[in-house]
Amino acid sequence: NFTKSSLNIENYQKQIDEENESKNIITNEFTEKGKLDLILNIDEGIEKEEKLQNECKEKVEKNNAEIERLDNENIKINQELAQNRANQILQNKVFNDAESDVQEYEKAKNSIEKLAKLFDVDFVNIKQTIEASIEEREKQRNSYQIEKQIKSRKLELINKYNTIIPNEDILHLKEKLENKCNYVIAGFEKLAEYDEEERNEIINNPLIMYSVFVDNNSFEKLKVKQIETELQNLVPIANIEMLRQEAVIKSKDYIFPISVDVLQNSNTEKLEEYKSKLEKNIEGLNSKILDVKSRIDREQEYLNEVKIFEQTYSSKNIIDSLYENVDSAKSQIEKLEKEQK
């Protein structure tokens, strides 16, 4: 047993020696490389490493948190800048619109002032002046149109009857009586039925050629107003029987007296000359009517412009507010610019 125990001790001793030898080899190896402290202080090194790692981790976390804070702050700043820019753009538009309104007002005012100068009146009286001018030109145009109608009617009658009709009321009366009397004829039409010698005898009565003749029965009715003529102008009406009987027609034999100085001329040359004169007069009246209409249209445009101006800028408060809006918008822009800096 002792021997066996001795052998075991020897074996353990041998094993310890081998391990020490191995340890010495390793120790020598590290000693040669200057790393003995790593072996001696390995636990301490591990602790320091872990501590450094933890410190780095904490720094990283802090840095990340700071980065996130700065990012959030930058986002907020950018949002504020964007809002400020948007406000500035909006305020610039408000300012431009306000300034445009002022310019539009001043342009309209200058235009009205030019109209006042054109009509040689004060600014406040321009509307009434233009209205009065338009009214006067309307009367003038109506006068030209009436004159044109009269001359056109005369020309129409001359072409129709081949004789000068100084007063178309003669034929107007004839047309009215045709539906009320059995027989109606104008004096100049009746004279045309006679030869020149007979005509010269009859024409001694100056009213015959400017009268309207009716049958005896109708004449008597007209005398007692049983037939209504509805005429505005007086035209002589005579009994055709008196003319047929070659009786002398006296003034008392006319139903409606007339006092006009007119001339009827059957001379062809003078007739054509008169027609040509009428045509030129009508042409001239057409030109005058168009010219007056053009002036009325232009003055109507002026009047509309004045009315729009008065409606748009109807009070001093409205005008003052235009300039106040410009000043207010300008102040807001300056305020935003300071905030942005």
mmCIF file with all atom_site columns, C-alpha atoms in Angstrom, residues 76-290:
data_model
loop_
_atom_site.group_PDB
_atom_site.id
_atom_site.type_symbol
_atom_site.label_atom_id
_atom_site.label_alt_id
_atom_site.label_comp_id
_atom_site.label_asym_id
_atom_site.label_entity_id
_atom_site.label_seq_id
_atom_site.pdbx_PDB_ins_code
_atom_site.Cartn_x
_atom_site.Cartn_y
_atom_site.Cartn_z
_atom_site.occupancy
_atom_site.B_iso_or_equiv
_atom_site.pdbx_formal_charge
_atom_site.auth_seq_id
_atom_site.auth_comp_id
_atom_site.auth_asym_id
_atom_site.auth_atom_id
_atom_site.pdbx_PDB_model_num
ATOM 1   C CA . LYS A 1 76  ? -39.280  73.482  -35.534  1.00 0.00 ? 76  LYS A CA 1
ATOM 2   C CA . ILE A 1 77  ? -37.003  76.275  -36.778  1.00 0.00 ? 77  ILE A CA 1
ATOM 3   C CA . ASN A 1 78  ? -37.554  75.233  -40.400  1.00 0.00 ? 78  ASN A CA 1
ATOM 4   C CA . GLN A 1 79  ? -41.308  75.132  -39.797  1.00 0.00 ? 79  GLN A CA 1
ATOM 5   C CA . GLU A 1 80  ? -41.193  78.596  -38.289  1.00 0.00 ? 80  GLU A CA 1
ATOM 6   C CA . LEU A 1 81  ? -39.082  79.866  -41.196  1.00 0.00 ? 81  LEU A CA 1
ATOM 7   C CA . ALA A 1 82  ? -41.440  78.267  -43.693  1.00 0.00 ? 82  ALA A CA 1
ATOM 8   C CA . GLN A 1 83  ? -44.424  79.802  -41.932  1.00 0.00 ? 83  GLN A CA 1
ATOM 9   C CA . ASN A 1 84  ? -42.668  83.147  -41.832  1.00 0.00 ? 84  ASN A CA 1
ATOM 10  C CA . ARG A 1 85  ? -41.903  82.938  -45.557  1.00 0.00 ? 85  ARG A CA 1
ATOM 11  C CA . ALA A 1 86  ? -45.515  81.937  -46.255  1.00 0.00 ? 86  ALA A CA 1
ATOM 12  C CA . ASN A 1 87  ? -46.721  84.863  -44.158  1.00 0.00 ? 87  ASN A CA 1
ATOM 13  C CA . GLN A 1 88  ? -44.331  87.155  -45.970  1.00 0.00 ? 88  GLN A CA 1
ATOM 14  C CA . ILE A 1 89  ? -45.506  85.930  -49.380  1.00 0.00 ? 89  ILE A CA 1
ATOM 15  C CA . LEU A 1 90  ? -49.110  86.372  -48.292  1.00 0.00 ? 90  LEU A CA 1
ATOM 16  C CA . GLN A 1 91  ? -48.418  89.822  -46.911  1.00 0.00 ? 91  GLN A CA 1
ATOM 17  C CA . ASN A 1 92  ? -46.571  90.780  -50.103  1.00 0.00 ? 92  ASN A CA 1
ATOM 18  C CA . LYS A 1 93  ? -49.670  89.767  -52.055  1.00 0.00 ? 93  LYS A CA 1
ATOM 19  C CA . VAL A 1 94  ? -51.853  91.779  -49.691  1.00 0.00 ? 94  VAL A CA 1
ATOM 20  C CA . PHE A 1 95  ? -49.538  94.755  -50.188  1.00 0.00 ? 95  PHE A CA 1
ATOM 21  C CA . ASN A 1 96  ? -49.469  94.355  -53.996  1.00 0.00 ? 96  ASN A CA 1
ATOM 22  C CA . ASP A 1 97  ? -53.254  94.060  -54.117  1.00 0.00 ? 97  ASP A CA 1
ATOM 23  C CA . ALA A 1 98  ? -53.671  97.116  -51.903  1.00 0.00 ? 98  ALA A CA 1
ATOM 24  C CA . GLU A 1 99  ? -51.195  99.093  -53.984  1.00 0.00 ? 99  GLU A CA 1
ATOM 25  C CA . SER A 1 100 ? -52.942  97.931  -57.168  1.00 0.00 ? 100 SER A CA 1
ATOM 26  C CA . ASP A 1 101 ? -56.270  99.178  -55.773  1.00 0.00 ? 101 ASP A CA 1
ATOM 27  C CA . VAL A 1 102 ? -54.735  102.592 -55.107  1.00 0.00 ? 102 VAL A CA 1
ATOM 28  C CA . GLN A 1 103 ? -53.235  102.732 -58.603  1.00 0.00 ? 103 GLN A CA 1
ATOM 29  C CA . GLU A 1 104 ? -56.569  101.726 -60.120  1.00 0.00 ? 104 GLU A CA 1
ATOM 30  C CA . TYR A 1 105 ? -58.334  104.464 -58.157  1.00 0.00 ? 105 TYR A CA 1
ATOM 31  C CA . GLU A 1 106 ? -55.790  107.112 -59.163  1.00 0.00 ? 106 GLU A CA 1
ATOM 32  C CA . LYS A 1 107 ? -55.970  106.017 -62.798  1.00 0.00 ? 107 LYS A CA 1
ATOM 33  C CA . ALA A 1 108 ? -59.787  106.226 -62.760  1.00 0.00 ? 108 ALA A CA 1
ATOM 34  C CA . LYS A 1 109 ? -59.649  109.599 -61.024  1.00 0.00 ? 109 LYS A CA 1
ATOM 35  C CA . ASN A 1 110 ? -57.176  110.972 -63.586  1.00 0.00 ? 110 ASN A CA 1
ATOM 36  C CA . SER A 1 111 ? -59.459  109.777 -66.378  1.00 0.00 ? 111 SER A CA 1
ATOM 37  C CA . ILE A 1 112 ? -62.476  111.565 -64.861  1.00 0.00 ? 112 ILE A CA 1
ATOM 38  C CA . GLU A 1 113 ? -60.378  114.710 -64.369  1.00 0.00 ? 113 GLU A CA 1
ATOM 39  C CA . LYS A 1 114 ? -59.500  114.605 -68.088  1.00 0.00 ? 114 LYS A CA 1
ATOM 40  C CA . LEU A 1 115 ? -63.216  114.342 -68.908  1.00 0.00 ? 115 LEU A CA 1
ATOM 41  C CA . ALA A 1 116 ? -63.929  117.337 -66.675  1.00 0.00 ? 116 ALA A CA 1
ATOM 42  C CA . LYS A 1 117 ? -61.240  119.284 -68.539  1.00 0.00 ? 117 LYS A CA 1
ATOM 43  C CA . LEU A 1 118 ? -62.663  118.119 -71.887  1.00 0.00 ? 118 LEU A CA 1
ATOM 44  C CA . PHE A 1 119 ? -66.140  119.408 -70.972  1.00 0.00 ? 119 PHE A CA 1
ATOM 45  C CA . ASP A 1 120 ? -64.643  122.453 -69.222  1.00 0.00 ? 120 ASP A CA 1
ATOM 46  C CA . VAL A 1 121 ? -66.434  121.839 -65.917  1.00 0.00 ? 121 VAL A CA 1
ATOM 47  C CA . ASP A 1 122 ? -65.532  121.052 -62.313  1.00 0.00 ? 122 ASP A CA 1
ATOM 48  C CA . PHE A 1 123 ? -64.886  117.453 -61.308  1.00 0.00 ? 123 PHE A CA 1
ATOM 49  C CA . VAL A 1 124 ? -68.099  117.271 -59.239  1.00 0.00 ? 124 VAL A CA 1
ATOM 50  C CA . ASN A 1 125 ? -70.274  118.525 -62.140  1.00 0.00 ? 125 ASN A CA 1
ATOM 51  C CA . ILE A 1 126 ? -69.021  116.200 -64.859  1.00 0.00 ? 126 ILE A CA 1
ATOM 52  C CA . LYS A 1 127 ? -71.881  113.683 -64.582  1.00 0.00 ? 127 LYS A CA 1
ATOM 53  C CA . GLN A 1 128 ? -74.654  116.275 -64.927  1.00 0.00 ? 128 GLN A CA 1
ATOM 54  C CA . THR A 1 129 ? -72.787  117.963 -67.782  1.00 0.00 ? 129 THR A CA 1
ATOM 55  C CA . ILE A 1 130 ? -72.436  114.757 -69.793  1.00 0.00 ? 130 ILE A CA 1
ATOM 56  C CA . GLU A 1 131 ? -76.089  113.817 -69.188  1.00 0.00 ? 131 GLU A CA 1
ATOM 57  C CA . ALA A 1 132 ? -77.191  117.241 -70.404  1.00 0.00 ? 132 ALA A CA 1
ATOM 58  C CA . SER A 1 133 ? -74.944  116.948 -73.464  1.00 0.00 ? 133 SER A CA 1
ATOM 59  C CA . ILE A 1 134 ? -76.345  113.523 -74.337  1.00 0.00 ? 134 ILE A CA 1
ATOM 60  C CA . GLU A 1 135 ? -79.902  114.809 -73.944  1.00 0.00 ? 135 GLU A CA 1
ATOM 61  C CA . GLU A 1 136 ? -79.169  117.748 -76.234  1.00 0.00 ? 136 GLU A CA 1
ATOM 62  C CA . ARG A 1 137 ? -77.560  115.523 -78.852  1.00 0.00 ? 137 ARG A CA 1
ATOM 63  C CA . GLU A 1 138 ? -80.552  113.147 -78.691  1.00 0.00 ? 138 GLU A CA 1
ATOM 64  C CA . LYS A 1 139 ? -82.829  116.076 -79.474  1.00 0.00 ? 139 LYS A CA 1
ATOM 65  C CA . GLN A 1 140 ? -80.534  117.070 -82.301  1.00 0.00 ? 140 GLN A CA 1
ATOM 66  C CA . ARG A 1 141 ? -80.541  113.544 -83.723  1.00 0.00 ? 141 ARG A CA 1
ATOM 67  C CA . ASN A 1 142 ? -84.332  113.327 -83.479  1.00 0.00 ? 142 ASN A CA 1
ATOM 68  C CA . SER A 1 143 ? -84.578  116.658 -85.295  1.00 0.00 ? 143 SER A CA 1
ATOM 69  C CA . TYR A 1 144 ? -82.332  115.374 -88.076  1.00 0.00 ? 144 TYR A CA 1
ATOM 70  C CA . GLN A 1 145 ? -84.323  112.138 -88.294  1.00 0.00 ? 145 GLN A CA 1
ATOM 71  C CA . ILE A 1 146 ? -87.631  114.003 -88.566  1.00 0.00 ? 146 ILE A CA 1
ATOM 72  C CA . GLU A 1 147 ? -86.191  116.306 -91.212  1.00 0.00 ? 147 GLU A CA 1
ATOM 73  C CA . LYS A 1 148 ? -84.857  113.279 -93.081  1.00 0.00 ? 148 LYS A CA 1
ATOM 74  C CA . GLN A 1 149 ? -88.270  111.583 -92.954  1.00 0.00 ? 149 GLN A CA 1
ATOM 75  C CA . ILE A 1 150 ? -89.945  114.706 -94.311  1.00 0.00 ? 150 ILE A CA 1
ATOM 76  C CA . LYS A 1 151 ? -87.463  115.120 -97.146  1.00 0.00 ? 151 LYS A CA 1
ATOM 77  C CA . SER A 1 152 ? -87.521  111.384 -97.923  1.00 0.00 ? 152 SER A CA 1
ATOM 78  C CA . ARG A 1 153 ? -91.309  111.509 -98.053  1.00 0.00 ? 153 ARG A CA 1
ATOM 79  C CA . LYS A 1 154 ? -91.157  114.493 -100.402 1.00 0.00 ? 154 LYS A CA 1
ATOM 80  C CA . LEU A 1 155 ? -88.703  112.681 -102.652 1.00 0.00 ? 155 LEU A CA 1
ATOM 81  C CA . GLU A 1 156 ? -90.909  109.600 -102.611 1.00 0.00 ? 156 GLU A CA 1
ATOM 82  C CA . LEU A 1 157 ? -93.939  111.674 -103.631 1.00 0.00 ? 157 LEU A CA 1
ATOM 83  C CA . ILE A 1 158 ? -92.018  113.493 -106.352 1.00 0.00 ? 158 ILE A CA 1
ATOM 84  C CA . ASN A 1 159 ? -90.887  110.176 -107.827 1.00 0.00 ? 159 ASN A CA 1
ATOM 85  C CA . LYS A 1 160 ? -94.408  108.784 -107.552 1.00 0.00 ? 160 LYS A CA 1
ATOM 86  C CA . TYR A 1 161 ? -96.362  111.755 -108.964 1.00 0.00 ? 161 TYR A CA 1
ATOM 87  C CA . ASN A 1 162 ? -93.583  113.363 -111.025 1.00 0.00 ? 162 ASN A CA 1
ATOM 88  C CA . THR A 1 163 ? -94.280  116.766 -109.520 1.00 0.00 ? 163 THR A CA 1
ATOM 89  C CA . ILE A 1 164 ? -93.028  118.811 -106.598 1.00 0.00 ? 164 ILE A CA 1
ATOM 90  C CA . ILE A 1 165 ? -95.156  118.420 -103.473 1.00 0.00 ? 165 ILE A CA 1
ATOM 91  C CA . PRO A 1 166 ? -94.113  121.183 -101.081 1.00 0.00 ? 166 PRO A CA 1
ATOM 92  C CA . ASN A 1 167 ? -96.276  119.835 -98.308  1.00 0.00 ? 167 ASN A CA 1
ATOM 93  C CA . GLU A 1 168 ? -96.809  116.063 -97.976  1.00 0.00 ? 168 GLU A CA 1
ATOM 94  C CA . ASP A 1 169 ? -99.704  116.760 -95.624  1.00 0.00 ? 169 ASP A CA 1
ATOM 95  C CA . ILE A 1 170 ? -101.821 117.089 -98.767  1.00 0.00 ? 170 ILE A CA 1
ATOM 96  C CA . LEU A 1 171 ? -101.376 113.406 -99.560  1.00 0.00 ? 171 LEU A CA 1
ATOM 97  C CA . HIS A 1 172 ? -101.585 112.433 -95.907  1.00 0.00 ? 172 HIS A CA 1
ATOM 98  C CA . LEU A 1 173 ? -105.039 113.986 -95.801  1.00 0.00 ? 173 LEU A CA 1
ATOM 99  C CA . LYS A 1 174 ? -105.988 112.317 -99.080  1.00 0.00 ? 174 LYS A CA 1
ATOM 100 C CA . GLU A 1 175 ? -104.970 108.909 -97.711  1.00 0.00 ? 175 GLU A CA 1
ATOM 101 C CA . LYS A 1 176 ? -107.061 109.457 -94.574  1.00 0.00 ? 176 LYS A CA 1
ATOM 102 C CA . LEU A 1 177 ? -110.144 110.557 -96.522  1.00 0.00 ? 177 LEU A CA 1
ATOM 103 C CA . GLU A 1 178 ? -110.000 107.723 -99.065  1.00 0.00 ? 178 GLU A CA 1
ATOM 104 C CA . ASN A 1 179 ? -111.573 105.323 -96.557  1.00 0.00 ? 179 ASN A CA 1
ATOM 105 C CA . LYS A 1 180 ? -114.206 107.848 -95.450  1.00 0.00 ? 180 LYS A CA 1
ATOM 106 C CA . CYS A 1 181 ? -115.344 109.601 -98.641  1.00 0.00 ? 181 CYS A CA 1
ATOM 107 C CA . ASN A 1 182 ? -116.812 108.373 -101.942 1.00 0.00 ? 182 ASN A CA 1
ATOM 108 C CA . TYR A 1 183 ? -114.432 110.426 -104.038 1.00 0.00 ? 183 TYR A CA 1
ATOM 109 C CA . VAL A 1 184 ? -111.079 111.972 -103.121 1.00 0.00 ? 184 VAL A CA 1
ATOM 110 C CA . ILE A 1 185 ? -108.417 113.596 -105.266 1.00 0.00 ? 185 ILE A CA 1
ATOM 111 C CA . ALA A 1 186 ? -105.566 116.014 -104.622 1.00 0.00 ? 186 ALA A CA 1
ATOM 112 C CA . GLY A 1 187 ? -105.771 119.350 -106.377 1.00 0.00 ? 187 GLY A CA 1
ATOM 113 C CA . PHE A 1 188 ? -102.481 118.911 -108.248 1.00 0.00 ? 188 PHE A CA 1
ATOM 114 C CA . GLU A 1 189 ? -103.685 115.449 -109.416 1.00 0.00 ? 189 GLU A CA 1
ATOM 115 C CA . LYS A 1 190 ? -106.930 116.995 -110.751 1.00 0.00 ? 190 LYS A CA 1
ATOM 116 C CA . LEU A 1 191 ? -105.033 119.782 -112.501 1.00 0.00 ? 191 LEU A CA 1
ATOM 117 C CA . ALA A 1 192 ? -102.946 117.181 -114.287 1.00 0.00 ? 192 ALA A CA 1
ATOM 118 C CA . GLU A 1 193 ? -106.155 116.027 -116.075 1.00 0.00 ? 193 GLU A CA 1
ATOM 119 C CA . TYR A 1 194 ? -106.547 119.399 -117.806 1.00 0.00 ? 194 TYR A CA 1
ATOM 120 C CA . ASP A 1 195 ? -104.656 120.598 -120.839 1.00 0.00 ? 195 ASP A CA 1
ATOM 121 C CA . GLU A 1 196 ? -102.241 123.497 -120.456 1.00 0.00 ? 196 GLU A CA 1
ATOM 122 C CA . GLU A 1 197 ? -104.753 126.164 -121.513 1.00 0.00 ? 197 GLU A CA 1
ATOM 123 C CA . GLU A 1 198 ? -107.416 124.958 -119.106 1.00 0.00 ? 198 GLU A CA 1
ATOM 124 C CA . ARG A 1 199 ? -104.863 124.536 -116.364 1.00 0.00 ? 199 ARG A CA 1
ATOM 125 C CA . ASN A 1 200 ? -103.679 128.127 -116.745 1.00 0.00 ? 200 ASN A CA 1
ATOM 126 C CA . GLU A 1 201 ? -107.242 129.339 -116.343 1.00 0.00 ? 201 GLU A CA 1
ATOM 127 C CA . ILE A 1 202 ? -107.932 127.241 -113.261 1.00 0.00 ? 202 ILE A CA 1
ATOM 128 C CA . ILE A 1 203 ? -104.578 127.885 -111.639 1.00 0.00 ? 203 ILE A CA 1
ATOM 129 C CA . ASN A 1 204 ? -105.543 131.500 -111.070 1.00 0.00 ? 204 ASN A CA 1
ATOM 130 C CA . ASN A 1 205 ? -106.833 130.246 -107.717 1.00 0.00 ? 205 ASN A CA 1
ATOM 131 C CA . PRO A 1 206 ? -103.584 129.486 -105.830 1.00 0.00 ? 206 PRO A CA 1
ATOM 132 C CA . LEU A 1 207 ? -105.275 127.169 -103.300 1.00 0.00 ? 207 LEU A CA 1
ATOM 133 C CA . ILE A 1 208 ? -106.547 124.687 -105.865 1.00 0.00 ? 208 ILE A CA 1
ATOM 134 C CA . MET A 1 209 ? -103.221 122.952 -106.378 1.00 0.00 ? 209 MET A CA 1
ATOM 135 C CA . TYR A 1 210 ? -102.747 122.603 -102.628 1.00 0.00 ? 210 TYR A CA 1
ATOM 136 C CA . SER A 1 211 ? -106.261 121.416 -101.803 1.00 0.00 ? 211 SER A CA 1
ATOM 137 C CA . VAL A 1 212 ? -107.948 118.059 -101.501 1.00 0.00 ? 212 VAL A CA 1
ATOM 138 C CA . PHE A 1 213 ? -111.262 117.664 -103.348 1.00 0.00 ? 213 PHE A CA 1
ATOM 139 C CA . VAL A 1 214 ? -114.045 115.343 -102.226 1.00 0.00 ? 214 VAL A CA 1
ATOM 140 C CA . ASP A 1 215 ? -117.538 114.489 -103.504 1.00 0.00 ? 215 ASP A CA 1
ATOM 141 C CA . ASN A 1 216 ? -120.431 116.801 -102.628 1.00 0.00 ? 216 ASN A CA 1
ATOM 142 C CA . ASN A 1 217 ? -122.021 114.442 -100.070 1.00 0.00 ? 217 ASN A CA 1
ATOM 143 C CA . SER A 1 218 ? -118.752 113.926 -98.186  1.00 0.00 ? 218 SER A CA 1
ATOM 144 C CA . PHE A 1 219 ? -118.014 117.626 -98.318  1.00 0.00 ? 219 PHE A CA 1
ATOM 145 C CA . GLU A 1 220 ? -121.301 118.436 -96.621  1.00 0.00 ? 220 GLU A CA 1
ATOM 146 C CA . LYS A 1 221 ? -120.596 115.867 -93.919  1.00 0.00 ? 221 LYS A CA 1
ATOM 147 C CA . LEU A 1 222 ? -117.139 117.308 -93.344  1.00 0.00 ? 222 LEU A CA 1
ATOM 148 C CA . LYS A 1 223 ? -118.646 120.761 -92.930  1.00 0.00 ? 223 LYS A CA 1
ATOM 149 C CA . VAL A 1 224 ? -120.728 119.529 -90.001  1.00 0.00 ? 224 VAL A CA 1
ATOM 150 C CA . LYS A 1 225 ? -117.844 117.369 -88.714  1.00 0.00 ? 225 LYS A CA 1
ATOM 151 C CA . GLN A 1 226 ? -119.647 114.095 -89.330  1.00 0.00 ? 226 GLN A CA 1
ATOM 152 C CA . ILE A 1 227 ? -116.341 112.847 -90.731  1.00 0.00 ? 227 ILE A CA 1
ATOM 153 C CA . GLU A 1 228 ? -113.314 113.129 -88.423  1.00 0.00 ? 228 GLU A CA 1
ATOM 154 C CA . THR A 1 229 ? -110.075 113.905 -90.260  1.00 0.00 ? 229 THR A CA 1
ATOM 155 C CA . GLU A 1 230 ? -107.751 113.661 -87.201  1.00 0.00 ? 230 GLU A CA 1
ATOM 156 C CA . LEU A 1 231 ? -105.215 115.982 -88.788  1.00 0.00 ? 231 LEU A CA 1
ATOM 157 C CA . GLN A 1 232 ? -102.546 117.944 -86.955  1.00 0.00 ? 232 GLN A CA 1
ATOM 158 C CA . ASN A 1 233 ? -101.928 120.301 -89.879  1.00 0.00 ? 233 ASN A CA 1
ATOM 159 C CA . LEU A 1 234 ? -104.642 122.225 -91.745  1.00 0.00 ? 234 LEU A CA 1
ATOM 160 C CA . VAL A 1 235 ? -105.116 121.438 -95.434  1.00 0.00 ? 235 VAL A CA 1
ATOM 161 C CA . PRO A 1 236 ? -107.870 123.043 -97.605  1.00 0.00 ? 236 PRO A CA 1
ATOM 162 C CA . ILE A 1 237 ? -110.758 120.700 -98.523  1.00 0.00 ? 237 ILE A CA 1
ATOM 163 C CA . ALA A 1 238 ? -113.096 121.703 -101.357 1.00 0.00 ? 238 ALA A CA 1
ATOM 164 C CA . ASN A 1 239 ? -116.150 120.340 -103.200 1.00 0.00 ? 239 ASN A CA 1
ATOM 165 C CA . ILE A 1 240 ? -115.179 118.704 -106.486 1.00 0.00 ? 240 ILE A CA 1
ATOM 166 C CA . GLU A 1 241 ? -118.523 119.768 -108.010 1.00 0.00 ? 241 GLU A CA 1
ATOM 167 C CA . MET A 1 242 ? -117.528 123.411 -107.808 1.00 0.00 ? 242 MET A CA 1
ATOM 168 C CA . LEU A 1 243 ? -114.395 122.647 -109.823 1.00 0.00 ? 243 LEU A CA 1
ATOM 169 C CA . ARG A 1 244 ? -116.355 120.630 -112.356 1.00 0.00 ? 244 ARG A CA 1
ATOM 170 C CA . GLN A 1 245 ? -118.841 123.477 -112.736 1.00 0.00 ? 245 GLN A CA 1
ATOM 171 C CA . GLU A 1 246 ? -115.952 125.847 -113.212 1.00 0.00 ? 246 GLU A CA 1
ATOM 172 C CA . ALA A 1 247 ? -117.388 127.924 -110.435 1.00 0.00 ? 247 ALA A CA 1
ATOM 173 C CA . VAL A 1 248 ? -115.169 130.413 -108.663 1.00 0.00 ? 248 VAL A CA 1
ATOM 174 C CA . ILE A 1 249 ? -114.010 128.802 -105.422 1.00 0.00 ? 249 ILE A CA 1
ATOM 175 C CA . LYS A 1 250 ? -113.910 131.427 -102.734 1.00 0.00 ? 250 LYS A CA 1
ATOM 176 C CA . SER A 1 251 ? -112.160 131.219 -99.396  1.00 0.00 ? 251 SER A CA 1
ATOM 177 C CA . LYS A 1 252 ? -115.439 130.648 -97.610  1.00 0.00 ? 252 LYS A CA 1
ATOM 178 C CA . ASP A 1 253 ? -115.961 127.541 -99.753  1.00 0.00 ? 253 ASP A CA 1
ATOM 179 C CA . TYR A 1 254 ? -112.966 125.822 -98.145  1.00 0.00 ? 254 TYR A CA 1
ATOM 180 C CA . ILE A 1 255 ? -113.507 123.829 -95.003  1.00 0.00 ? 255 ILE A CA 1
ATOM 181 C CA . PHE A 1 256 ? -109.975 124.418 -93.695  1.00 0.00 ? 256 PHE A CA 1
ATOM 182 C CA . PRO A 1 257 ? -108.213 127.653 -94.552  1.00 0.00 ? 257 PRO A CA 1
ATOM 183 C CA . ILE A 1 258 ? -104.491 127.518 -95.169  1.00 0.00 ? 258 ILE A CA 1
ATOM 184 C CA . SER A 1 259 ? -101.872 130.189 -95.325  1.00 0.00 ? 259 SER A CA 1
ATOM 185 C CA . VAL A 1 260 ? -98.628  128.909 -96.845  1.00 0.00 ? 260 VAL A CA 1
ATOM 186 C CA . ASP A 1 261 ? -96.349  130.254 -99.472  1.00 0.00 ? 261 ASP A CA 1
ATOM 187 C CA . VAL A 1 262 ? -95.470  127.304 -101.670 1.00 0.00 ? 262 VAL A CA 1
ATOM 188 C CA . LEU A 1 263 ? -94.606  126.762 -105.277 1.00 0.00 ? 263 LEU A CA 1
ATOM 189 C CA . GLN A 1 264 ? -95.419  123.885 -107.549 1.00 0.00 ? 264 GLN A CA 1
ATOM 190 C CA . ASN A 1 265 ? -93.388  123.620 -110.673 1.00 0.00 ? 265 ASN A CA 1
ATOM 191 C CA . SER A 1 266 ? -94.017  121.135 -113.443 1.00 0.00 ? 266 SER A CA 1
ATOM 192 C CA . ASN A 1 267 ? -90.837  122.091 -115.335 1.00 0.00 ? 267 ASN A CA 1
ATOM 193 C CA . THR A 1 268 ? -88.853  118.851 -115.853 1.00 0.00 ? 268 THR A CA 1
ATOM 194 C CA . GLU A 1 269 ? -85.431  120.478 -115.530 1.00 0.00 ? 269 GLU A CA 1
ATOM 195 C CA . LYS A 1 270 ? -86.318  122.212 -112.296 1.00 0.00 ? 270 LYS A CA 1
ATOM 196 C CA . LEU A 1 271 ? -87.993  119.061 -111.058 1.00 0.00 ? 271 LEU A CA 1
ATOM 197 C CA . GLU A 1 272 ? -84.789  117.047 -111.503 1.00 0.00 ? 272 GLU A CA 1
ATOM 198 C CA . GLU A 1 273 ? -82.778  119.854 -109.940 1.00 0.00 ? 273 GLU A CA 1
ATOM 199 C CA . TYR A 1 274 ? -85.078  119.840 -106.912 1.00 0.00 ? 274 TYR A CA 1
ATOM 200 C CA . LYS A 1 275 ? -84.878  116.043 -106.629 1.00 0.00 ? 275 LYS A CA 1
ATOM 201 C CA . SER A 1 276 ? -81.072  116.183 -106.753 1.00 0.00 ? 276 SER A CA 1
ATOM 202 C CA . LYS A 1 277 ? -81.084  118.830 -104.045 1.00 0.00 ? 277 LYS A CA 1
ATOM 203 C CA . LEU A 1 278 ? -83.364  116.703 -101.891 1.00 0.00 ? 278 LEU A CA 1
ATOM 204 C CA . GLU A 1 279 ? -81.153  113.639 -102.348 1.00 0.00 ? 279 GLU A CA 1
ATOM 205 C CA . LYS A 1 280 ? -78.065  115.615 -101.285 1.00 0.00 ? 280 LYS A CA 1
ATOM 206 C CA . ASN A 1 281 ? -79.933  116.986 -98.279  1.00 0.00 ? 281 ASN A CA 1
ATOM 207 C CA . ILE A 1 282 ? -80.990  113.485 -97.270  1.00 0.00 ? 282 ILE A CA 1
ATOM 208 C CA . GLU A 1 283 ? -77.421  112.223 -97.707  1.00 0.00 ? 283 GLU A CA 1
ATOM 209 C CA . GLY A 1 284 ? -76.156  115.105 -95.585  1.00 0.00 ? 284 GLY A CA 1
ATOM 210 C CA . LEU A 1 285 ? -78.753  114.357 -92.910  1.00 0.00 ? 285 LEU A CA 1
ATOM 211 C CA . ASN A 1 286 ? -77.686  110.695 -92.852  1.00 0.00 ? 286 ASN A CA 1
ATOM 212 C CA . SER A 1 287 ? -74.107  111.818 -92.265  1.00 0.00 ? 287 SER A CA 1
ATOM 213 C CA . LYS A 1 288 ? -75.215  114.193 -89.490  1.00 0.00 ? 288 LYS A CA 1
ATOM 214 C CA . ILE A 1 289 ? -77.333  111.469 -87.847  1.00 0.00 ? 289 ILE A CA 1
ATOM 215 C CA . LEU A 1 290 ? -74.398  109.037 -87.868  1.00 0.00 ? 290 LEU A CA 1
#
